[in-house]
Structure formats: C-alpha cells, structure tokens
C-alpha cells in the first residue's frame, strides 16, 4: 500500500446497500475493486477521493470490511452511516445519533476482566475522532434542517444527538431486553443513546490503525417489540435519504486532501 494514498482516501461505510445507492450514483469516475468477497467503489465525490463500502451486518463482518478499507485500500479516515435502535429516553425514531464513542454491550470476559472491557486494551469505550465527529454533527444538523419536511412530514422536529452508542451481535427487539441492556450498561457507568450491531468493531479497528473514525446512526426503531416492523420500511424510505444528504454535506465540508 502506498502511504501517500492512505492520507487522502476517505472511506464511507454504509450498513446496507440502500444507504449506499444514492452516493454511488454521484460518484465520479467510479471503479470497482473486490477484496475478500466485498465490492468497494472508488471515485471522486465533491473533490474528495472516496471509497464506498458495505459493512455487512454484525461485528465480525464490519471488522473485516474496516480492515480491508484501511489495510488494502489505504483509507485514512472512515465515516460510517447506518441505522440504530433508540435506547435513551428522548432518542426518537427519525432522530440522528452521532457517535461520541462506542462500547460492545455483549462483551463479557468477567471475572477475568471487568464487564464490557475489551481484554488487553484496558478499556471498554473506543472514542471517535473529535474533529471528524464535529464536522459530521454539523453536517447532520444542516441536512436535517433542510430535509425533514421533504423526507417525511412525520419527521419534523427530528434532533441530532451526540453520545455513546452500544454495539452487539443481536438485533434488540423487545422492550424487556432493551431495558435490561440499558440498566446493565448504566450500572457500569455507561449511558448509551442507541444500539446497533457494528460500530464498536469499526471503532476498535480504526483505533488499532490510528485512522480517524466518525459514525452517525439514524434511529429506525426504539429497540422494542415493534423494532422489526419499523425497520425495513424505515431504511428504504428515510434512513437512506438521510445518509445521502448528511454524507453530501459532510464531504463538501471536509478539508482538502493532504
Ligand atoms: N439497528 C437498528 N435497530 C436495531 C436494533 N433494534 N437492535 C440492533 N441493531 C439495530
């Protein structure tokens, strides 16, 4: 890999094809590269050299995708878009959560290590890059202000939150599970705003490589008994449009490639 290209490639990772679709349509000079059975699209977006990739679902798949983006393609920063279930009160369907940091809610090597701690790292939370996260938060604010009524009148008043996101290999689909997950995290001093299935893995890979990472999740459900009903429609009709608008705003605001 060429270290010079590492400095200038921005990877935009989406969880699902529907979220990538709009960005792919705008990509100039798009060329496909396949690594480890994954298709990546490289090209230019608003003057930035970008790679579009799909994380697939779950921590293992997302880990591999992130490692390929950095190790094979030379990405120097990764921005992750996707959906999540709202956990904290006040985090509503249609809101956007920008990650401040991530935790794996299903990681438990106790009693050898404290609950949630990633063994041999001495920590349970992996922070996102502050500068990229600030740009992403601003981009989300601008995109929501300009698009709620256009995407759906039901989303008027949607908010942007910034905080801890919990990841785990489980789609949380009952109010009971959601309550227990939140309470257990809270007991250990972690207030999570939302739950999803990949972000903490990508955050850890980026930390290991020293690559800047930021992530945003549109809230598709409240991780309760109706989560599975809300999910597919929401991704197709709302989250994919949010992702496109927010990424559009973000890429336009990124500093010139080094
Ligand atoms: N992604 C979107 N909603 C989710 C949920 N309820 N649980 C896990 N991941 C999700």
PDB file of C-alpha atoms and ligand atoms in Angstrom:
ATOM      1  CA  UNK A   1       0.000   0.000   0.000  1.00  0.00           C
ATOM      2  CA  UNK A   2       1.160   3.481  -0.780  1.00  0.00           C
ATOM      3  CA  UNK A   3       1.289   5.654   2.386  1.00  0.00           C
ATOM      4  CA  UNK A   4       0.587   8.763   0.311  1.00  0.00           C
ATOM      5  CA  UNK A   5      -2.761   7.370  -0.803  1.00  0.00           C
ATOM      6  CA  UNK A   6      -3.590   6.498   2.828  1.00  0.00           C
ATOM      7  CA  UNK A   7      -3.556  10.210   3.695  1.00  0.00           C
ATOM      8  CA  UNK A   8      -6.070  11.145   1.079  1.00  0.00           C
ATOM      9  CA  UNK A   9      -8.697   8.396   0.852  1.00  0.00           C
ATOM     10  CA  UNK A  10     -11.954   8.906   2.760  1.00  0.00           C
ATOM     11  CA  UNK A  11     -13.993   5.737   3.209  1.00  0.00           C
ATOM     12  CA  UNK A  12     -17.757   5.958   3.554  1.00  0.00           C
ATOM     13  CA  UNK A  13     -19.039   2.788   5.076  1.00  0.00           C
ATOM     14  CA  UNK A  14     -22.743   2.006   4.907  1.00  0.00           C
ATOM     15  CA  UNK A  15     -24.512  -0.825   6.676  1.00  0.00           C
ATOM     16  CA  UNK A  16     -26.930  -1.604   3.858  1.00  0.00           C
ATOM     17  CA  UNK A  17     -26.985  -1.259   0.042  1.00  0.00           C
ATOM     18  CA  UNK A  18     -29.975   1.110   0.167  1.00  0.00           C
ATOM     19  CA  UNK A  19     -27.848   3.600   2.089  1.00  0.00           C
ATOM     20  CA  UNK A  20     -25.007   3.406  -0.409  1.00  0.00           C
ATOM     21  CA  UNK A  21     -27.131   3.691  -3.513  1.00  0.00           C
ATOM     22  CA  UNK A  22     -27.501   7.487  -3.676  1.00  0.00           C
ATOM     23  CA  UNK A  23     -23.798   8.086  -3.008  1.00  0.00           C
ATOM     24  CA  UNK A  24     -22.800   5.599  -5.688  1.00  0.00           C
ATOM     25  CA  UNK A  25     -24.934   7.467  -8.230  1.00  0.00           C
ATOM     26  CA  UNK A  26     -22.982  10.665  -7.523  1.00  0.00           C
ATOM     27  CA  UNK A  27     -19.540   9.067  -7.579  1.00  0.00           C
ATOM     28  CA  UNK A  28     -17.413  10.353 -10.468  1.00  0.00           C
ATOM     29  CA  UNK A  29     -15.032   8.025 -12.268  1.00  0.00           C
ATOM     30  CA  UNK A  30     -16.326   5.096 -10.237  1.00  0.00           C
ATOM     31  CA  UNK A  31     -14.308   1.917 -10.392  1.00  0.00           C
ATOM     32  CA  UNK A  32     -14.981  -1.287  -8.509  1.00  0.00           C
ATOM     33  CA  UNK A  33     -12.409  -3.191  -6.516  1.00  0.00           C
ATOM     34  CA  UNK A  34     -13.273  -6.527  -4.907  1.00  0.00           C
ATOM     35  CA  UNK A  35     -11.364  -7.696  -1.841  1.00  0.00           C
ATOM     36  CA  UNK A  36     -12.343 -10.585   0.464  1.00  0.00           C
ATOM     37  CA  UNK A  37     -15.597 -11.008  -1.428  1.00  0.00           C
ATOM     38  CA  UNK A  38     -16.539  -7.402  -0.813  1.00  0.00           C
ATOM     39  CA  UNK A  39     -17.115  -4.823  -3.523  1.00  0.00           C
ATOM     40  CA  UNK A  40     -15.668  -1.360  -2.932  1.00  0.00           C
ATOM     41  CA  UNK A  41     -16.323   1.634  -5.192  1.00  0.00           C
ATOM     42  CA  UNK A  42     -13.568   4.180  -5.574  1.00  0.00           C
ATOM     43  CA  UNK A  43     -14.000   7.559  -7.200  1.00  0.00           C
ATOM     44  CA  UNK A  44     -14.435  11.276  -6.566  1.00  0.00           C
ATOM     45  CA  UNK A  45     -17.187  12.907  -4.582  1.00  0.00           C
ATOM     46  CA  UNK A  46     -17.222  16.726  -4.380  1.00  0.00           C
ATOM     47  CA  UNK A  47     -13.463  16.800  -4.953  1.00  0.00           C
ATOM     48  CA  UNK A  48     -12.626  14.149  -2.374  1.00  0.00           C
ATOM     49  CA  UNK A  49     -11.144  10.780  -3.271  1.00  0.00           C
ATOM     50  CA  UNK A  50     -13.556   8.324  -1.620  1.00  0.00           C
ATOM     51  CA  UNK A  51     -14.151   4.614  -1.262  1.00  0.00           C
ATOM     52  CA  UNK A  52     -17.691   3.382  -0.686  1.00  0.00           C
ATOM     53  CA  UNK A  53     -18.058   0.087   1.157  1.00  0.00           C
ATOM     54  CA  UNK A  54     -20.683  -2.032   2.878  1.00  0.00           C
ATOM     55  CA  UNK A  55     -20.004  -3.173   6.406  1.00  0.00           C
ATOM     56  CA  UNK A  56     -22.485  -6.037   6.181  1.00  0.00           C
ATOM     57  CA  UNK A  57     -24.218  -6.967   9.412  1.00  0.00           C
ATOM     58  CA  UNK A  58     -22.549  -7.775  12.729  1.00  0.00           C
ATOM     59  CA  UNK A  59     -19.210  -7.059  14.360  1.00  0.00           C
ATOM     60  CA  UNK A  60     -17.104  -9.704  12.602  1.00  0.00           C
ATOM     61  CA  UNK A  61     -18.205  -8.655   9.112  1.00  0.00           C
ATOM     62  CA  UNK A  62     -17.748  -4.981   9.916  1.00  0.00           C
ATOM     63  CA  UNK A  63     -14.295  -5.637  11.363  1.00  0.00           C
ATOM     64  CA  UNK A  64     -13.129  -7.297   8.186  1.00  0.00           C
ATOM     65  CA  UNK A  65     -14.586  -4.588   5.969  1.00  0.00           C
ATOM     66  CA  UNK A  66     -12.855  -1.875   8.004  1.00  0.00           C
ATOM     67  CA  UNK A  67      -9.539  -3.746   7.984  1.00  0.00           C
ATOM     68  CA  UNK A  68      -9.722  -4.130   4.186  1.00  0.00           C
ATOM     69  CA  UNK A  69     -10.557  -0.428   3.738  1.00  0.00           C
ATOM     70  CA  UNK A  70      -7.507   0.571   5.742  1.00  0.00           C
ATOM     71  CA  UNK A  71      -5.025  -2.232   5.112  1.00  0.00           C
ATOM     72  CA  UNK A  72      -5.706  -2.897   1.406  1.00  0.00           C
ATOM     73  CA  UNK A  73      -7.204   0.319   0.094  1.00  0.00           C
ATOM     74  CA  UNK A  74      -5.305   2.791   2.297  1.00  0.00           C
ATOM     75  CA  UNK A  75      -8.237   4.707   3.796  1.00  0.00           C
ATOM     76  CA  UNK A  76      -7.042   7.463   6.114  1.00  0.00           C
ATOM     77  CA  UNK A  77     -10.459   8.182   7.611  1.00  0.00           C
ATOM     78  CA  UNK A  78     -13.683   6.217   7.849  1.00  0.00           C
ATOM     79  CA  UNK A  79     -17.192   7.609   8.205  1.00  0.00           C
ATOM     80  CA  UNK A  80     -19.916   5.105   8.983  1.00  0.00           C
ATOM     81  CA  UNK A  81     -23.627   5.610   8.258  1.00  0.00           C
ATOM     82  CA  UNK A  82     -26.426   3.322   9.300  1.00  0.00           C
ATOM     83  CA  UNK A  83     -29.464   2.865  11.498  1.00  0.00           C
ATOM     84  CA  UNK A  84     -29.837   2.094  15.189  1.00  0.00           C
ATOM     85  CA  UNK A  85     -32.457   1.418  17.816  1.00  0.00           C
ATOM     86  CA  UNK A  86     -33.048   4.266  20.262  1.00  0.00           C
ATOM     87  CA  UNK A  87     -32.255   3.365  23.887  1.00  0.00           C
ATOM     88  CA  UNK A  88     -32.144   6.545  25.955  1.00  0.00           C
ATOM     89  CA  UNK A  89     -35.396   8.384  26.627  1.00  0.00           C
ATOM     90  CA  UNK A  90     -35.799  11.227  24.141  1.00  0.00           C
ATOM     91  CA  UNK A  91     -33.949   9.472  21.319  1.00  0.00           C
ATOM     92  CA  UNK A  92     -36.834   9.123  18.888  1.00  0.00           C
ATOM     93  CA  UNK A  93     -37.429   7.423  15.552  1.00  0.00           C
ATOM     94  CA  UNK A  94     -36.148   9.847  12.904  1.00  0.00           C
ATOM     95  CA  UNK A  95     -33.514  11.419  15.168  1.00  0.00           C
ATOM     96  CA  UNK A  96     -29.843  11.096  14.285  1.00  0.00           C
ATOM     97  CA  UNK A  97     -27.219   9.986  16.781  1.00  0.00           C
ATOM     98  CA  UNK A  98     -23.643  10.962  16.024  1.00  0.00           C
ATOM     99  CA  UNK A  99     -21.296   8.692  17.974  1.00  0.00           C
ATOM    100  CA  UNK A 100     -19.002  10.253  20.556  1.00  0.00           C
ATOM    101  CA  UNK A 101     -17.705   6.764  21.383  1.00  0.00           C
ATOM    102  CA  UNK A 102     -18.668   3.086  21.217  1.00  0.00           C
ATOM    103  CA  UNK A 103     -18.983   0.141  23.599  1.00  0.00           C
ATOM    104  CA  UNK A 104     -19.650  -3.561  22.945  1.00  0.00           C
ATOM    105  CA  UNK A 105     -22.712  -4.380  25.034  1.00  0.00           C
ATOM    106  CA  UNK A 106     -22.258  -8.138  24.521  1.00  0.00           C
ATOM    107  CA  UNK A 107     -18.608  -8.303  25.567  1.00  0.00           C
ATOM    108  CA  UNK A 108     -18.233 -10.043  28.908  1.00  0.00           C
ATOM    109  CA  UNK A 109     -14.921 -11.641  29.894  1.00  0.00           C
ATOM    110  CA  UNK A 110     -15.734 -11.353  33.618  1.00  0.00           C
ATOM    111  CA  UNK A 111     -14.453 -12.332  36.084  1.00  0.00           C
ATOM    112  CA  UNK A 112     -11.113 -12.193  34.253  1.00  0.00           C
ATOM    113  CA  UNK A 113     -11.753  -8.616  33.141  1.00  0.00           C
ATOM    114  CA  UNK A 114     -14.400  -6.078  34.155  1.00  0.00           C
ATOM    115  CA  UNK A 115     -17.704  -6.421  32.297  1.00  0.00           C
ATOM    116  CA  UNK A 116     -17.542  -4.631  28.879  1.00  0.00           C
ATOM    117  CA  UNK A 117     -13.771  -4.192  28.994  1.00  0.00           C
ATOM    118  CA  UNK A 118     -12.004  -5.278  25.807  1.00  0.00           C
ATOM    119  CA  UNK A 119      -9.380  -7.708  27.102  1.00  0.00           C
ATOM    120  CA  UNK A 120      -5.798  -6.454  26.880  1.00  0.00           C
ATOM    121  CA  UNK A 121      -6.855  -2.938  25.869  1.00  0.00           C
ATOM    122  CA  UNK A 122      -7.673  -1.849  29.423  1.00  0.00           C
ATOM    123  CA  UNK A 123     -10.750  -0.006  28.256  1.00  0.00           C
ATOM    124  CA  UNK A 124     -14.347  -0.621  27.264  1.00  0.00           C
ATOM    125  CA  UNK A 125     -15.069   2.501  25.196  1.00  0.00           C
ATOM    126  CA  UNK A 126     -13.436   3.499  21.924  1.00  0.00           C
ATOM    127  CA  UNK A 127     -13.692   7.211  21.086  1.00  0.00           C
ATOM    128  CA  UNK A 128     -14.418   8.675  17.673  1.00  0.00           C
ATOM    129  CA  UNK A 129     -12.167  11.343  16.165  1.00  0.00           C
ATOM    130  CA  UNK A 130     -13.227  14.707  17.671  1.00  0.00           C
ATOM    131  CA  UNK A 131     -12.593  16.817  14.553  1.00  0.00           C
ATOM    132  CA  UNK A 132     -14.334  14.478  12.118  1.00  0.00           C
ATOM    133  CA  UNK A 133     -17.163  13.979  14.625  1.00  0.00           C
ATOM    134  CA  UNK A 134     -17.675  17.738  14.944  1.00  0.00           C
ATOM    135  CA  UNK A 135     -17.869  18.075  11.143  1.00  0.00           C
ATOM    136  CA  UNK A 136     -20.320  15.163  10.993  1.00  0.00           C
ATOM    137  CA  UNK A 137     -22.514  16.656  13.728  1.00  0.00           C
ATOM    138  CA  UNK A 138     -22.633  19.975  11.852  1.00  0.00           C
ATOM    139  CA  UNK A 139     -23.379  18.190   8.573  1.00  0.00           C
ATOM    140  CA  UNK A 140     -26.225  16.242  10.214  1.00  0.00           C
ATOM    141  CA  UNK A 141     -27.681  19.453  11.638  1.00  0.00           C
ATOM    142  CA  UNK A 142     -27.640  21.175   8.238  1.00  0.00           C
ATOM    143  CA  UNK A 143     -29.074  18.137   6.442  1.00  0.00           C
ATOM    144  CA  UNK A 144     -31.916  17.670   8.910  1.00  0.00           C
ATOM    145  CA  UNK A 145     -32.787  21.341   8.955  1.00  0.00           C
ATOM    146  CA  UNK A 146     -33.131  21.276   5.201  1.00  0.00           C
ATOM    147  CA  UNK A 147     -34.799  17.945   4.663  1.00  0.00           C
ATOM    148  CA  UNK A 148     -37.226  16.772   7.336  1.00  0.00           C
ATOM    149  CA  UNK A 149     -40.307  18.029   5.580  1.00  0.00           C
ATOM    150  CA  UNK A 150     -39.063  16.720   2.257  1.00  0.00           C
ATOM    151  CA  UNK A 151     -38.281  13.213   3.536  1.00  0.00           C
ATOM    152  CA  UNK A 152     -41.442  12.895   5.610  1.00  0.00           C
ATOM    153  CA  UNK A 153     -43.656  15.431   7.386  1.00  0.00           C
ATOM    154  CA  UNK A 154     -43.715  12.955  10.293  1.00  0.00           C
ATOM    155  CA  UNK A 155     -40.057  13.706  10.926  1.00  0.00           C
ATOM    156  CA  UNK A 156     -40.479  17.402  11.606  1.00  0.00           C
ATOM    157  CA  UNK A 157     -38.631  18.181  14.811  1.00  0.00           C
ATOM    158  CA  UNK A 158     -36.082  15.385  14.448  1.00  0.00           C
ATOM    159  CA  UNK A 159     -32.979  16.063  16.544  1.00  0.00           C
ATOM    160  CA  UNK A 160     -29.267  15.376  16.327  1.00  0.00           C
ATOM    161  CA  UNK A 161     -27.776  13.811  19.470  1.00  0.00           C
ATOM    162  CA  UNK A 162     -24.138  13.045  20.206  1.00  0.00           C
ATOM    163  CA  UNK A 163     -23.129  10.354  22.678  1.00  0.00           C
ATOM    164  CA  UNK A 164     -22.278   6.752  23.400  1.00  0.00           C
ATOM    165  CA  UNK A 165     -23.539   4.026  21.041  1.00  0.00           C
ATOM    166  CA  UNK A 166     -23.613   0.359  22.100  1.00  0.00           C
ATOM    167  CA  UNK A 167     -22.897  -2.395  19.572  1.00  0.00           C
ATOM    168  CA  UNK A 168     -23.540  -6.122  19.805  1.00  0.00           C
ATOM    169  CA  UNK A 169     -24.338  -9.142  17.691  1.00  0.00           C
ATOM    170  CA  UNK A 170     -28.035  -9.035  18.421  1.00  0.00           C
ATOM    171  CA  UNK A 171     -30.982  -7.172  16.954  1.00  0.00           C
ATOM    172  CA  UNK A 172     -32.670  -5.838  20.084  1.00  0.00           C
ATOM    173  CA  UNK A 173     -36.366  -6.360  19.542  1.00  0.00           C
ATOM    174  CA  UNK A 174     -38.131  -6.409  22.887  1.00  0.00           C
ATOM    175  CA  UNK A 175     -38.767  -3.681  25.410  1.00  0.00           C
ATOM    176  CA  UNK A 176     -37.627  -6.050  28.126  1.00  0.00           C
ATOM    177  CA  UNK A 177     -34.264  -6.749  26.519  1.00  0.00           C
ATOM    178  CA  UNK A 178     -33.750  -3.082  25.790  1.00  0.00           C
ATOM    179  CA  UNK A 179     -34.490  -2.196  29.420  1.00  0.00           C
ATOM    180  CA  UNK A 180     -32.053  -4.796  30.775  1.00  0.00           C
ATOM    181  CA  UNK A 181     -29.341  -3.840  28.327  1.00  0.00           C
ATOM    182  CA  UNK A 182     -29.628  -0.168  29.291  1.00  0.00           C
ATOM    183  CA  UNK A 183     -29.744  -0.908  33.007  1.00  0.00           C
ATOM    184  CA  UNK A 184     -26.668  -3.184  32.889  1.00  0.00           C
ATOM    185  CA  UNK A 185     -24.701  -0.575  30.953  1.00  0.00           C
ATOM    186  CA  UNK A 186     -25.859   2.149  33.331  1.00  0.00           C
ATOM    187  CA  UNK A 187     -24.803   0.098  36.374  1.00  0.00           C
ATOM    188  CA  UNK A 188     -21.298   0.035  34.931  1.00  0.00           C
ATOM    189  CA  UNK A 189     -21.373   3.815  34.344  1.00  0.00           C
ATOM    190  CA  UNK A 190     -22.229   3.838  30.617  1.00  0.00           C
ATOM    191  CA  UNK A 191     -25.235   5.798  29.346  1.00  0.00           C
ATOM    192  CA  UNK A 192     -25.883   4.583  25.814  1.00  0.00           C
ATOM    193  CA  UNK A 193     -28.107   6.589  23.476  1.00  0.00           C
ATOM    194  CA  UNK A 194     -28.615   3.880  20.854  1.00  0.00           C
ATOM    195  CA  UNK A 195     -27.901   0.263  19.964  1.00  0.00           C
ATOM    196  CA  UNK A 196     -26.677  -1.254  16.706  1.00  0.00           C
ATOM    197  CA  UNK A 197     -24.527  -4.137  15.517  1.00  0.00           C
ATOM    198  CA  UNK A 198     -21.237  -2.891  14.007  1.00  0.00           C
ATOM    199  CA  UNK A 199     -19.887   0.487  15.124  1.00  0.00           C
ATOM    200  CA  UNK A 200     -17.773  -0.608  18.107  1.00  0.00           C
ATOM    201  CA  UNK A 201     -15.936  -3.103  15.912  1.00  0.00           C
ATOM    202  CA  UNK A 202     -15.023  -0.449  13.343  1.00  0.00           C
ATOM    203  CA  UNK A 203     -14.030   1.975  16.119  1.00  0.00           C
ATOM    204  CA  UNK A 204     -11.616  -0.620  17.521  1.00  0.00           C
ATOM    205  CA  UNK A 205     -10.076  -1.368  14.115  1.00  0.00           C
ATOM    206  CA  UNK A 206      -9.604   2.363  13.475  1.00  0.00           C
ATOM    207  CA  UNK A 207      -8.018   2.812  16.906  1.00  0.00           C
ATOM    208  CA  UNK A 208      -5.591  -0.034  16.197  1.00  0.00           C
ATOM    209  CA  UNK A 209      -4.569   1.503  12.863  1.00  0.00           C
ATOM    210  CA  UNK A 210      -4.614   5.109  14.091  1.00  0.00           C
ATOM    211  CA  UNK A 211      -7.200   6.074  11.472  1.00  0.00           C
ATOM    212  CA  UNK A 212      -9.781   8.823  12.119  1.00  0.00           C
ATOM    213  CA  UNK A 213     -13.304   7.487  12.585  1.00  0.00           C
ATOM    214  CA  UNK A 214     -16.756   9.054  12.862  1.00  0.00           C
ATOM    215  CA  UNK A 215     -20.200   7.478  12.753  1.00  0.00           C
ATOM    216  CA  UNK A 216     -23.832   8.505  12.537  1.00  0.00           C
ATOM    217  CA  UNK A 217     -26.944   6.428  13.008  1.00  0.00           C
ATOM    218  CA  UNK A 218     -30.490   7.323  12.097  1.00  0.00           C
ATOM    219  CA  UNK A 219     -32.898   5.951  14.686  1.00  0.00           C
ATOM    220  CA  UNK A 220     -35.104   3.423  12.919  1.00  0.00           C
ATOM    221  CA  UNK A 221     -36.876   1.948  15.960  1.00  0.00           C
ATOM    222  CA  UNK A 222     -36.926   2.043  19.734  1.00  0.00           C
ATOM    223  CA  UNK A 223     -35.341  -1.423  20.151  1.00  0.00           C
ATOM    224  CA  UNK A 224     -38.672  -2.669  21.496  1.00  0.00           C
ATOM    225  CA  UNK A 225     -41.328  -5.181  20.494  1.00  0.00           C
ATOM    226  CA  UNK A 226     -42.140  -3.330  17.272  1.00  0.00           C
ATOM    227  CA  UNK A 227     -38.498  -2.838  16.199  1.00  0.00           C
ATOM    228  CA  UNK A 228     -38.612  -5.481  13.448  1.00  0.00           C
ATOM    229  CA  UNK A 229     -41.796  -3.994  11.962  1.00  0.00           C
ATOM    230  CA  UNK A 230     -40.431  -0.464  11.686  1.00  0.00           C
ATOM    231  CA  UNK A 231     -37.059  -1.470  10.358  1.00  0.00           C
ATOM    232  CA  UNK A 232     -37.228  -2.360   6.599  1.00  0.00           C
ATOM    233  CA  UNK A 233     -39.602   0.439   5.623  1.00  0.00           C
ATOM    234  CA  UNK A 234     -37.649   2.966   7.567  1.00  0.00           C
ATOM    235  CA  UNK A 235     -34.330   2.030   5.986  1.00  0.00           C
ATOM    236  CA  UNK A 236     -35.740   2.223   2.478  1.00  0.00           C
ATOM    237  CA  UNK A 237     -37.769   5.408   2.868  1.00  0.00           C
ATOM    238  CA  UNK A 238     -35.975   7.538   5.419  1.00  0.00           C
ATOM    239  CA  UNK A 239     -32.526   6.389   6.552  1.00  0.00           C
ATOM    240  CA  UNK A 240     -31.093   6.022   3.071  1.00  0.00           C
ATOM    241  CA  UNK A 241     -32.107   9.605   2.184  1.00  0.00           C
ATOM    242  CA  UNK A 242     -30.744  10.953   5.456  1.00  0.00           C
ATOM    243  CA  UNK A 243     -27.468   9.107   4.899  1.00  0.00           C
ATOM    244  CA  UNK A 244     -27.101  10.548   1.431  1.00  0.00           C
ATOM    245  CA  UNK A 245     -27.856  14.122   2.493  1.00  0.00           C
ATOM    246  CA  UNK A 246     -25.647  14.007   5.551  1.00  0.00           C
ATOM    247  CA  UNK A 247     -22.720  12.445   3.671  1.00  0.00           C
ATOM    248  CA  UNK A 248     -23.170  15.005   0.926  1.00  0.00           C
ATOM    249  CA  UNK A 249     -22.929  17.838   3.465  1.00  0.00           C
ATOM    250  CA  UNK A 250     -20.001  16.192   5.242  1.00  0.00           C
ATOM    251  CA  UNK A 251     -17.884  15.511   2.155  1.00  0.00           C
ATOM    252  CA  UNK A 252     -18.352  19.104   0.966  1.00  0.00           C
ATOM    253  CA  UNK A 253     -17.049  20.322   4.334  1.00  0.00           C
ATOM    254  CA  UNK A 254     -14.005  18.056   4.618  1.00  0.00           C
ATOM    255  CA  UNK A 255     -10.595  19.714   4.464  1.00  0.00           C
ATOM    256  CA  UNK A 256      -8.790  19.413   1.144  1.00  0.00           C
ATOM    257  CA  UNK A 257      -6.979  16.085   0.750  1.00  0.00           C
ATOM    258  CA  UNK A 258      -3.437  16.153   2.136  1.00  0.00           C
TER     259      UNK A 258
HETATM  260  N1  LIG B   1     -30.191  -1.451  14.206  1.00  0.00           N
HETATM  261  C1  LIG B   1     -31.370  -0.805  14.058  1.00  0.00           C
HETATM  262  N2  LIG B   1     -32.223  -1.136  15.028  1.00  0.00           N
HETATM  263  C2  LIG B   1     -31.580  -2.019  15.824  1.00  0.00           C
HETATM  264  C3  LIG B   1     -31.938  -2.729  16.973  1.00  0.00           C
HETATM  265  N3  LIG B   1     -33.160  -2.606  17.493  1.00  0.00           N
HETATM  266  N4  LIG B   1     -31.033  -3.578  17.523  1.00  0.00           N
HETATM  267  C4  LIG B   1     -29.807  -3.710  16.969  1.00  0.00           C
HETATM  268  N5  LIG B   1     -29.414  -3.059  15.872  1.00  0.00           N
HETATM  269  C5  LIG B   1     -30.285  -2.217  15.299  1.00  0.00           C
END
